Tab-separated table of C-alpha atoms in Angstrom:
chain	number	residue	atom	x	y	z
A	1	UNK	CA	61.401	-58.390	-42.298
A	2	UNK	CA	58.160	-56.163	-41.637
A	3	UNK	CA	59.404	-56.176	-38.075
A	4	UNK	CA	62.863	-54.836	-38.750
A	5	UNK	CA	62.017	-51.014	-37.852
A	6	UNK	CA	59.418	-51.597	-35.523
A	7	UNK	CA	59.895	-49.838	-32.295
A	8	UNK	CA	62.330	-47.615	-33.763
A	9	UNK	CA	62.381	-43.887	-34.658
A	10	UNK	CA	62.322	-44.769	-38.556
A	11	UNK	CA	58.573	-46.415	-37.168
A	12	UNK	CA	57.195	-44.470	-34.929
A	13	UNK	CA	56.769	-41.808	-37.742
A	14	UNK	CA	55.422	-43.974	-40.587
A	15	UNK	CA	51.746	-43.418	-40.692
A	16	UNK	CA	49.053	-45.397	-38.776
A	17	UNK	CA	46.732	-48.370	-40.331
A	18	UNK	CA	43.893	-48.628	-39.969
A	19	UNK	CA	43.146	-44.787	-39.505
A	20	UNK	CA	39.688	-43.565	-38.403
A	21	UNK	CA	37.034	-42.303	-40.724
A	22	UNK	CA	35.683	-38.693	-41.060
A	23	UNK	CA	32.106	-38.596	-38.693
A	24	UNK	CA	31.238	-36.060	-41.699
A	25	UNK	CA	31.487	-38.699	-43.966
A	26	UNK	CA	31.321	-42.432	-42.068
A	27	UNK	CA	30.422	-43.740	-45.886
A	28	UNK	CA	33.984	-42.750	-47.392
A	29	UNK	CA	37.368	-44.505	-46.343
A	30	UNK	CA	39.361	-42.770	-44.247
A	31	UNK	CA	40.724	-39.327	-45.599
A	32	UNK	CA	43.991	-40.602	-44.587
A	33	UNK	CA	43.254	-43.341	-46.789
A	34	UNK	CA	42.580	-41.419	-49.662
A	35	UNK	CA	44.747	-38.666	-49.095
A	36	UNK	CA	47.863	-41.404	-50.345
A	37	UNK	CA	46.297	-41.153	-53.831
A	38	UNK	CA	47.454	-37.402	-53.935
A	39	UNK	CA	51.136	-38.567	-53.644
A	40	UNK	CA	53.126	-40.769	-56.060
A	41	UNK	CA	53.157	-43.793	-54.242
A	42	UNK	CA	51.180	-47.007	-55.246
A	43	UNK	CA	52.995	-48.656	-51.915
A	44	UNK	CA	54.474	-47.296	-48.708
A	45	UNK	CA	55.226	-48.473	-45.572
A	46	UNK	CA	52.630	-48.044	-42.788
A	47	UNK	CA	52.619	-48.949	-38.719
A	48	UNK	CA	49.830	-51.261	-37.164
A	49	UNK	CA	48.298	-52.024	-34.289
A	50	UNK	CA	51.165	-53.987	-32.875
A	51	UNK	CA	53.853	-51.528	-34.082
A	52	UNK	CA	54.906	-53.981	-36.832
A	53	UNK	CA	55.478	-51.976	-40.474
A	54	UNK	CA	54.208	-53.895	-43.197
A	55	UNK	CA	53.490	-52.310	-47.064
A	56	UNK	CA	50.478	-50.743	-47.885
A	57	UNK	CA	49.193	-51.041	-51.409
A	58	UNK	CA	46.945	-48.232	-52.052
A	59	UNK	CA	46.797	-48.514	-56.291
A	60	UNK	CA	43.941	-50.707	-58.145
A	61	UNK	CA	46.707	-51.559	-60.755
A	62	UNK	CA	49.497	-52.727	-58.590
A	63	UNK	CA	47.118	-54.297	-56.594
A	64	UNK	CA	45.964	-56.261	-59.673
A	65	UNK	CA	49.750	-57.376	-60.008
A	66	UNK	CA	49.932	-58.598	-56.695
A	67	UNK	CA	47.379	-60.363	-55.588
A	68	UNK	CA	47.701	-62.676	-58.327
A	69	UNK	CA	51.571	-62.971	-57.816
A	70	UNK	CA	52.580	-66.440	-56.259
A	71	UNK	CA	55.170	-64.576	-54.269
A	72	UNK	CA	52.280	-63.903	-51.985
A	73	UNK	CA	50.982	-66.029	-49.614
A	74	UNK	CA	47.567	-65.555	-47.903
A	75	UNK	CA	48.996	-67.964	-44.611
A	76	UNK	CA	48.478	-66.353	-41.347
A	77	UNK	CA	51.491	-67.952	-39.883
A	78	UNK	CA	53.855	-67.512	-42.631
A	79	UNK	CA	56.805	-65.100	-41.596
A	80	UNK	CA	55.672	-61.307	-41.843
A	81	UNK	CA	52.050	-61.823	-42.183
A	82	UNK	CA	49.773	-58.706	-40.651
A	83	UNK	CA	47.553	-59.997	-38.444
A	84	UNK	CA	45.094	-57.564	-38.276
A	85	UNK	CA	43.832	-59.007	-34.233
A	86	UNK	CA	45.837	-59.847	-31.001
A	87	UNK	CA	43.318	-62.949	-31.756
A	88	UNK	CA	44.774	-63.868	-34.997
A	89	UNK	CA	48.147	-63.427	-34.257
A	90	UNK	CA	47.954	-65.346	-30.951
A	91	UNK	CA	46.454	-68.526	-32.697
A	92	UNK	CA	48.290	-68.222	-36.037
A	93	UNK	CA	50.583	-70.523	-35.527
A	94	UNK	CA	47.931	-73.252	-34.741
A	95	UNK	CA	45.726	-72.322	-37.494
A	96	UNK	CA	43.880	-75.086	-39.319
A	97	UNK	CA	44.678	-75.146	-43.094
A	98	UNK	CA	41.519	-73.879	-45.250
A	99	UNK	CA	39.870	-72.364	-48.009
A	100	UNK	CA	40.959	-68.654	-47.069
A	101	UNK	CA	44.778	-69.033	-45.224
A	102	UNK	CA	46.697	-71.491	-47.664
A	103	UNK	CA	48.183	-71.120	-51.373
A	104	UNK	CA	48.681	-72.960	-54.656
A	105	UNK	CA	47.832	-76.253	-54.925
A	106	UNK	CA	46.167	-76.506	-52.063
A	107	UNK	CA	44.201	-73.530	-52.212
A	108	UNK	CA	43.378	-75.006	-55.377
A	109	UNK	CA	41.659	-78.319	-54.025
A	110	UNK	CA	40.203	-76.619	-51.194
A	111	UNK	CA	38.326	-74.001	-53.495
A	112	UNK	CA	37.431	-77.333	-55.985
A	113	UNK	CA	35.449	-78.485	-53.122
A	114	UNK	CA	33.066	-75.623	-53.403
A	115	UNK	CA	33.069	-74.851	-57.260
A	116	UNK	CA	29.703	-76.951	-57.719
A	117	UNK	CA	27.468	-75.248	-54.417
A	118	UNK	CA	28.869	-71.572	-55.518
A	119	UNK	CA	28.402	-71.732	-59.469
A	120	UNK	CA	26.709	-68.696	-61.320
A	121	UNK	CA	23.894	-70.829	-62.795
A	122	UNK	CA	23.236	-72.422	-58.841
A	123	UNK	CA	22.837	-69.210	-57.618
A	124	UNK	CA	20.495	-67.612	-60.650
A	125	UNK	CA	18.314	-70.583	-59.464
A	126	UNK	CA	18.028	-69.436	-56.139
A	127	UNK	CA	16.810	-65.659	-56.957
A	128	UNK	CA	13.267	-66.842	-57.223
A	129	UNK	CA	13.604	-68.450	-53.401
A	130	UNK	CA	15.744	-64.810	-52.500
A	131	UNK	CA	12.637	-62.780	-53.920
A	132	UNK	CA	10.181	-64.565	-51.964
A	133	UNK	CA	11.854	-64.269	-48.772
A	134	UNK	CA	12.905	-60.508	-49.398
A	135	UNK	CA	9.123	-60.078	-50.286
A	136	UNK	CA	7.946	-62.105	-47.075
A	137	UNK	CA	10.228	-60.535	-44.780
A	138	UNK	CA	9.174	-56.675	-45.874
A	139	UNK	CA	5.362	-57.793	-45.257
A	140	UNK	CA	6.560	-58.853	-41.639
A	141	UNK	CA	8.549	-55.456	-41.250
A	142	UNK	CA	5.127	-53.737	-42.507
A	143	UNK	CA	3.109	-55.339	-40.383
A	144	UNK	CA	4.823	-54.351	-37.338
A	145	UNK	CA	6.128	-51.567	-35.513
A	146	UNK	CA	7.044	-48.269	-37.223
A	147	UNK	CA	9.940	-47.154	-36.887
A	148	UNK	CA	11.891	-50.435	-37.597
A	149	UNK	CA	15.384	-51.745	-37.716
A	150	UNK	CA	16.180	-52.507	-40.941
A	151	UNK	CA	19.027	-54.772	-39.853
A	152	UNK	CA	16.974	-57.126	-37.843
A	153	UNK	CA	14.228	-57.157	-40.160
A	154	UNK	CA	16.038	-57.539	-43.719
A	155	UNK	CA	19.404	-57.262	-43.721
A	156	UNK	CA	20.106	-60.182	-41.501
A	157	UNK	CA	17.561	-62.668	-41.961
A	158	UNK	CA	17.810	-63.006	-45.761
A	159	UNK	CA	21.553	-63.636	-46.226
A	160	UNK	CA	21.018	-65.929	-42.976
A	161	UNK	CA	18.066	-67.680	-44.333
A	162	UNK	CA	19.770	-68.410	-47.737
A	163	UNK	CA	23.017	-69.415	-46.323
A	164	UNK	CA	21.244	-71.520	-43.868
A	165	UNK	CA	19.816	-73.220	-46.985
A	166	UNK	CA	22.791	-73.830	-48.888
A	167	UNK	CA	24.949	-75.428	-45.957
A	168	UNK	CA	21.844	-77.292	-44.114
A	169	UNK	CA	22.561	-75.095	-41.225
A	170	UNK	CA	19.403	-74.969	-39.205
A	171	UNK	CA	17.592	-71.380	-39.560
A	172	UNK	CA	16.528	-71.027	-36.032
A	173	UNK	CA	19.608	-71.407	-34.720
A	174	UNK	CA	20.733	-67.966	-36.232
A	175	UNK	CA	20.835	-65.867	-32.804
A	176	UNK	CA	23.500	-68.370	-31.572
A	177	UNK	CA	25.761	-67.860	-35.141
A	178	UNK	CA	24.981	-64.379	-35.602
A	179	UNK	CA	26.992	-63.394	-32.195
A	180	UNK	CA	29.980	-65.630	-33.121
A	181	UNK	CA	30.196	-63.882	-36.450
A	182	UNK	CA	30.270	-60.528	-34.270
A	183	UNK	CA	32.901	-62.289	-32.455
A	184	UNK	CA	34.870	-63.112	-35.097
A	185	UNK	CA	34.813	-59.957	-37.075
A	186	UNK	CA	35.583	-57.821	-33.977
A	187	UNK	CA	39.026	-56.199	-33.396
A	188	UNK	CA	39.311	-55.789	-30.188
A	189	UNK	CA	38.488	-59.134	-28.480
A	190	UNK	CA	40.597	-61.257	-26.601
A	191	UNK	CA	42.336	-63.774	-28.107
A	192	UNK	CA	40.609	-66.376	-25.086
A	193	UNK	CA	37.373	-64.961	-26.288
A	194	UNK	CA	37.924	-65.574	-30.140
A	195	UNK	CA	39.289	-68.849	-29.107
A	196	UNK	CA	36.075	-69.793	-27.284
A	197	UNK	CA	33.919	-68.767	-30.017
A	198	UNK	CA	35.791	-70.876	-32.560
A	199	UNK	CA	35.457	-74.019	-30.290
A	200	UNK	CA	31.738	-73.391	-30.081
A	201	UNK	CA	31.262	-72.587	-33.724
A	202	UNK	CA	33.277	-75.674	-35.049
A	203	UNK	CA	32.286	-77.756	-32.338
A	204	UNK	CA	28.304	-76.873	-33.635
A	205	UNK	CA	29.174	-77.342	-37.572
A	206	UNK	CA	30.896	-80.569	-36.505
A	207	UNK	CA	27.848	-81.851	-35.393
A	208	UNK	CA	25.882	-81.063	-38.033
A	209	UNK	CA	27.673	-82.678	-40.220
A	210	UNK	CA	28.160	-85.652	-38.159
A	211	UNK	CA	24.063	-85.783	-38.875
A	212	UNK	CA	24.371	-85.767	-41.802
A	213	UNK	CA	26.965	-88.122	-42.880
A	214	UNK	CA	23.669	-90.282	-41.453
A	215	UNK	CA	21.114	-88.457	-43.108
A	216	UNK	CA	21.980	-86.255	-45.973
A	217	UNK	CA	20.549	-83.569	-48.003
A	218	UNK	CA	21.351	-81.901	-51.053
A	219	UNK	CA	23.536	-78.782	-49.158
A	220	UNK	CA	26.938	-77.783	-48.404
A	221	UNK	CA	27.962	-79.276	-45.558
A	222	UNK	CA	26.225	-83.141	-46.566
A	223	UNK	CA	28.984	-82.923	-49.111
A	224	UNK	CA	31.546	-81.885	-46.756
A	225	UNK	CA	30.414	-85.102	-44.667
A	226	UNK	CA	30.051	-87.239	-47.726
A	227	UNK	CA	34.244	-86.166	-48.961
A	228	UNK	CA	34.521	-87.514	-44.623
A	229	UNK	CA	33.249	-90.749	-45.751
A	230	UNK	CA	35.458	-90.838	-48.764
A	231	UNK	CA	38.538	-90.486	-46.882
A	232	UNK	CA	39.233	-87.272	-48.901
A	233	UNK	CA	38.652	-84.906	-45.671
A	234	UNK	CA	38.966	-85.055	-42.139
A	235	UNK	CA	35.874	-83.184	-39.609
A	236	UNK	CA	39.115	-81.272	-38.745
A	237	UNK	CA	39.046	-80.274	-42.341
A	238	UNK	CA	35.763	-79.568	-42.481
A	239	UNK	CA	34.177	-77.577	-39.051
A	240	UNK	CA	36.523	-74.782	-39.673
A	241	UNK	CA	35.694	-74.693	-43.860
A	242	UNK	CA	32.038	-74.959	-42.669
A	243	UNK	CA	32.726	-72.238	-40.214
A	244	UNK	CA	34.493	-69.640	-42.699
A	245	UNK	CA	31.149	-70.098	-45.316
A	246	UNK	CA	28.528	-69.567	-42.399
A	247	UNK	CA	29.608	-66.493	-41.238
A	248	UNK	CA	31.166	-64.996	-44.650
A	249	UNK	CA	27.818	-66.133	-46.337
A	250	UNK	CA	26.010	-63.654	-44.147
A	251	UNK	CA	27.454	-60.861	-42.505
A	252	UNK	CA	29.062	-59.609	-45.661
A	253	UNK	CA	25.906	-59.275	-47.261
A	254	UNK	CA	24.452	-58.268	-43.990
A	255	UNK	CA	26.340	-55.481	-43.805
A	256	UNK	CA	25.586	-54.623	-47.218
A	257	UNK	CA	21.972	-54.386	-47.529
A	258	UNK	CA	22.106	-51.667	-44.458
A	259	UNK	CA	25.072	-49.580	-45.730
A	260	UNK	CA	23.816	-49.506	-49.149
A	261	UNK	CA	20.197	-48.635	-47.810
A	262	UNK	CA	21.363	-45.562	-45.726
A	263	UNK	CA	23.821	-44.577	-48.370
A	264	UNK	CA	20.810	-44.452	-50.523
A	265	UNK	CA	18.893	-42.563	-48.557
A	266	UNK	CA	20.983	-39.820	-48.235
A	267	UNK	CA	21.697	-39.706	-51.691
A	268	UNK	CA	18.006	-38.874	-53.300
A	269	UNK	CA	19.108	-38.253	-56.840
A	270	UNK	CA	20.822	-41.633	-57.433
A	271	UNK	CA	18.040	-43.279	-55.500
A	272	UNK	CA	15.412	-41.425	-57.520
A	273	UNK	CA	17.035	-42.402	-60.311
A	274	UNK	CA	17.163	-46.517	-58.766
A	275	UNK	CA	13.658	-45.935	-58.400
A	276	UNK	CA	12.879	-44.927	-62.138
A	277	UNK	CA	14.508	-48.246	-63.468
A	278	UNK	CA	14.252	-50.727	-60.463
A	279	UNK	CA	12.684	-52.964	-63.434
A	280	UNK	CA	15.598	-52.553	-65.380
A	281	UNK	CA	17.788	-55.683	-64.542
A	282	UNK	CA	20.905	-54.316	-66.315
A	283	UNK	CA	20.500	-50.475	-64.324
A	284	UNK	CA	20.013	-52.253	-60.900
A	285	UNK	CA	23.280	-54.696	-62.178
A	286	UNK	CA	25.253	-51.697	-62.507
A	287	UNK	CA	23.576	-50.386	-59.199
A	288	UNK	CA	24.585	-52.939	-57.069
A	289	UNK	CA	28.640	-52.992	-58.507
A	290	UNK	CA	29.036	-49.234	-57.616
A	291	UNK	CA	27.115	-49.628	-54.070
A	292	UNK	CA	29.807	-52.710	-53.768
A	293	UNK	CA	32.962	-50.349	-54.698
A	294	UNK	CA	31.545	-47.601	-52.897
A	295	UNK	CA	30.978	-49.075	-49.426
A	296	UNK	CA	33.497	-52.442	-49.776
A	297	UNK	CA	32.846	-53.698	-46.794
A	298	UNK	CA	35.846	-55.913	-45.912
A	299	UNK	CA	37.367	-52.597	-45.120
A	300	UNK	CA	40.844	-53.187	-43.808
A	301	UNK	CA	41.983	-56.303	-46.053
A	302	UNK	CA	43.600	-57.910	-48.035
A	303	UNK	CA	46.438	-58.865	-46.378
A	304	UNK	CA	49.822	-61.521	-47.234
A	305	UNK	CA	52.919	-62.822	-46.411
A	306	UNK	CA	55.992	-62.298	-48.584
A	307	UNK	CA	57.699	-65.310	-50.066
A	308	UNK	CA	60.406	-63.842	-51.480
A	309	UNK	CA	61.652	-60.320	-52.891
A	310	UNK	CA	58.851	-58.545	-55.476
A	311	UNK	CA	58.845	-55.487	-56.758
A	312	UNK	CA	56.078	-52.951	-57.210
A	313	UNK	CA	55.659	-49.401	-57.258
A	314	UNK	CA	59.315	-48.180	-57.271
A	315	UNK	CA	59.674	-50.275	-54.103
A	316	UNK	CA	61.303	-53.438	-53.761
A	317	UNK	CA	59.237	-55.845	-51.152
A	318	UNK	CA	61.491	-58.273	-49.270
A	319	UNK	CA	60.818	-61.621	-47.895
A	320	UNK	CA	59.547	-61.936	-44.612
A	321	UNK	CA	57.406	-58.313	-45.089
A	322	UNK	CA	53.741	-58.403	-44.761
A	323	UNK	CA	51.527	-56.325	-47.621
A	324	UNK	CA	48.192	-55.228	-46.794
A	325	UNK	CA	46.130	-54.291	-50.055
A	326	UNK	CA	43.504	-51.840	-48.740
A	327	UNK	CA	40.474	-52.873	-50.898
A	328	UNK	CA	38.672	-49.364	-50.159
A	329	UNK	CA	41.700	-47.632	-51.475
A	330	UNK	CA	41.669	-49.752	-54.448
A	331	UNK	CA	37.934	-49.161	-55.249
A	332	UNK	CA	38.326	-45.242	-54.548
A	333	UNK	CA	41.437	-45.145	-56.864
A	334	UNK	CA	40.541	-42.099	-58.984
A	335	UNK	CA	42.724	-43.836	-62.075
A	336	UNK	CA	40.723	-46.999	-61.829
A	337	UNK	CA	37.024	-44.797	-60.831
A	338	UNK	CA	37.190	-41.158	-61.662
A	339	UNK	CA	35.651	-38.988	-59.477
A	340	UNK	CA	35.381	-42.204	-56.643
A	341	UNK	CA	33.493	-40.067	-53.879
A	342	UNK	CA	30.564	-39.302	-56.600
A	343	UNK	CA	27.653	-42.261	-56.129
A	344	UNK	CA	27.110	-43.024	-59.974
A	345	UNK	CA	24.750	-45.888	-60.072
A	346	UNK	CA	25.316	-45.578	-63.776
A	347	UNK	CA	29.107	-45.875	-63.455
A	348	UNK	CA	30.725	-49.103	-65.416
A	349	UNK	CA	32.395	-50.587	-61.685
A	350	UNK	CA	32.582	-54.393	-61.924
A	351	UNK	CA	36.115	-54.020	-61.852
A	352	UNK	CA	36.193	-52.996	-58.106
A	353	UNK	CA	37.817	-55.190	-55.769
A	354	UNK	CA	34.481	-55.235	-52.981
A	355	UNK	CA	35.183	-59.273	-53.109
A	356	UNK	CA	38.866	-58.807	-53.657
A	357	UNK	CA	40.560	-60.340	-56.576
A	358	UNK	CA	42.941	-63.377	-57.599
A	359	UNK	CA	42.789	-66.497	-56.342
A	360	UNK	CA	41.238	-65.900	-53.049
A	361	UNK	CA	38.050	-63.815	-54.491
A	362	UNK	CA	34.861	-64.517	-52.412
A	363	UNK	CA	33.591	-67.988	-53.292
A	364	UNK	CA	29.941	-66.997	-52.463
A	365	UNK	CA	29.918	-63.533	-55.059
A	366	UNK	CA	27.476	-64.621	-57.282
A	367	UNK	CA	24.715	-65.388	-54.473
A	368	UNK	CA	26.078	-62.608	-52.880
A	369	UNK	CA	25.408	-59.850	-55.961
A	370	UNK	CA	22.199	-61.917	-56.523
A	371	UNK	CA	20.612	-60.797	-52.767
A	372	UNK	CA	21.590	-57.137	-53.151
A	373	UNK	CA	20.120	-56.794	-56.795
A	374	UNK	CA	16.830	-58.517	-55.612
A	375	UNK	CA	16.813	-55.939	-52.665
A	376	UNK	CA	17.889	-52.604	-54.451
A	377	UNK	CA	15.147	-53.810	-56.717
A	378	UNK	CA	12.277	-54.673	-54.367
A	379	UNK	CA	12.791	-52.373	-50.829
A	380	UNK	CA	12.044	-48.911	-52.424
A	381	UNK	CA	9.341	-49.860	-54.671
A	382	UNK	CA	7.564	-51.922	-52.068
A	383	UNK	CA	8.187	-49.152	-49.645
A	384	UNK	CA	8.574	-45.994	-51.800
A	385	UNK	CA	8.132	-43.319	-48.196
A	386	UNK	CA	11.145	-45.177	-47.077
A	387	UNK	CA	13.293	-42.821	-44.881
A	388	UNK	CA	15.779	-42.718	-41.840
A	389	UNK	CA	14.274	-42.415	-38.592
A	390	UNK	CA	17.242	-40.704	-37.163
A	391	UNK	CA	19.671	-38.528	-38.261
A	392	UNK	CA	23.272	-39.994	-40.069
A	393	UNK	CA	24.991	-39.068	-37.251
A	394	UNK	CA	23.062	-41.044	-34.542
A	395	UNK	CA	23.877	-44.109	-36.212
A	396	UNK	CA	27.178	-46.578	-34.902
A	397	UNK	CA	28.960	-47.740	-37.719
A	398	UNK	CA	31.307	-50.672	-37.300
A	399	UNK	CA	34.640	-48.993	-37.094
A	400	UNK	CA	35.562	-51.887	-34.764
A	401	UNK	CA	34.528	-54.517	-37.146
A	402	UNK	CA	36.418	-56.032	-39.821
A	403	UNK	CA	33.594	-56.205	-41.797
A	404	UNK	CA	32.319	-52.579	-41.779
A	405	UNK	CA	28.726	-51.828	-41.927
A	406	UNK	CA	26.173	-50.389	-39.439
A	407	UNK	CA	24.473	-51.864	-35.978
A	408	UNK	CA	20.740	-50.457	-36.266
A	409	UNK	CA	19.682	-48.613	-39.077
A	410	UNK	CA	16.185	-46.905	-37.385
A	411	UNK	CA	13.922	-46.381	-40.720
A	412	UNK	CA	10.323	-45.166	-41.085
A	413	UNK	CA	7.757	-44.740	-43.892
């Protein structure tokens, strides 16, 4: 098992995961990180945060073989799993069954539920809606006080406003979801704190939906309430699934929008060159895919159980053994992306793994890839002075996030 050499010699030597990024260079992963593509190893054994030793899968390719390998099992309390929290490991083996933590079959029904509210064509509709707000919310940010923080006056209210719309979450209620999606991204919280914020999170979607199995609309989480009614779901079922899609439908893209605009910014070729064909819908396509490998925000997964023995990479995975495939590593694979720490906004890079890959790809892509194209395409012609108000390193980027990104990004014009 991936415990089996923990708190030996043999582990106390392997090297660390997550490792810390270079201050020079808070945009790359970790040199650490990359420094594995130098060696011939797609896989190799790494020590976490607890001193267990799972297998860390550095390669795009074998990555590609595994996550779509049924061997592998995405349940946090399946033997070997790497939690990456005290949190998650402390409630693992109590976890409710979902969209994101089971396998197979029932993976299968629980992503069915979701097909019709996530499709392509759904979420082309909505870029009219995304346009307007983008466009209403840089008029507010104009309007007002100069310097601003870009965060709290794009990059959160827009994928909160149009998440808010698809699961009938009520808008003005953001502050109070906002800080439980800090809460449950955050490392280093206590696993009574993350417990306390999942009560209050499920306890709120639970009542929502409640409302609307009396009154319901044409969103997420009246359907959720209308499968209750059928007998096909239980609110058990449903708070947590309507939990998972409130905060992934935001922060990701959150966090994405401010990255990608400060990465931008101190990169003025490839944003001069954004700027020359931000009415190009295919350039700004391609725009958004590299920004999305570049960045990939859900820095320190993907992460599974072992089912039974695999191999990969020369190295022969037991049962028991937890795998964590680092998605930045993947994306910054110099056999997959040549040259991975050049920004190419012209670069063919819809092959990354930003939203990971197999089965348990992000549901909400397609709206999310629909938000940053309508941004990338509207902030710097509507505000073509744009610039940071502070130098790079002044800003506090979310090392001790799972979903990486930046607090305040300070910008002027």
């Amino acid at each position: 098992m991936s415990e089996s050499i923990a708190g030996t010699d043999a582990a106390t030597e392997l090297p660390e995961f997550p490792t810390p990024r270079s201050s020079q260079c808070p945009f790359a992963p970790p040199p650490a990180l990359l420094a594995l593509h130098e060696t011939d190893k797609d896989v190799i054994r790494v020590r976490t945060w607890d001193g267990t030793t799972p297998w860390l899968v550095t390669s795009h390719a074998a990555q590609r073989e595994l996550m779509t390998d049924p061997r592998l099992s995405a349940n946090i309390g399946a033997p070997g799993y790497p939690h990456t929290t005290e949190a998650m490991k402390a409630h693992a083996a109590g976890i409710q069954p979902s969209i994101n933590n089971t396998d197979g079959a029932e993976h299968t029904r629980w992503r069915r539920m979701l097909t019709n509210s996530f499709t392509r064509h759904r979420m082309e509709k909505l870029r009219p809606e995304i346009q307007q707000i983008t466009d209403d919310l840089i008029d507010r940010m104009l309007a007002g006080p100069n310097p601003a923080d870009l965060n709290e006056a794009l990059s959160l209210p827009l994928p909160s406003l149009m998440i808010c719309a698809l699961l009938g979450v009520p808008y003005e209620d953001h502050d109070f979801f906002q800080e439980h999606a800090g809460v449950t991204n955050a490392r280093f919280k206590t696993p009574e704190e993350a417990a306390q914020s999942i009560v209050e999170v499920r306890r709120y979607i639970a009542g929502l939906i409640e409302a609307k199995m009396d009154d319901p609309g044409e969103d997420v989480l009246s359907d959720l309430g209308a499968r209750i009614k059928e007998g096909v779901l239980s609110m058990a079922e449903a708070a947590p699934l309507g939990h998972i899609l409130l905060v992934a439908g935001h922060d990701t893209s959150a966090n994405m929008i401010t990255l990608g605009t400060a990465l931008l910014l101190q990169n003025p070729d490839q944003l001069a060159a954004l700027r020359e064909n931000q009415d190009d819908p295919k350039y700004v396509t391609k725009a958004v895919e590299e920004l999305l490998r570049y960045l990939t925000i859900p820095h320190l997964l993907a992460r599974r159980a072992v089912l039974d023995d695999i191999e990969i990479g020369g190295e022969t995975i037991r049962a028991g053994e937890g795998v964590i495939a680092s998605l930045p590593a993947a994306n910054w694979d110099p056999e997959a992306f040549p040259e991975p720490g050049r920004l190419d906004l012209t670069r063919t890079a819809a092959h990354h793994h930003a939203f990971g890959w197999g089965p348990h790809q992000c549901v909400g892509q397609q709206l999310a890839r629909i938000e940053l194209h309508v941004v990338f395409s509207t902030l710097f012609r509507r505000i073509p002075a744009l610039r940071l108000a502070v130098d790079v390193s002044e800003l506090k980027f979310k090392e001790d996030s799972q979903a990486y990104g930046i607090y305040e990004l300070p910008v002027a014009w």
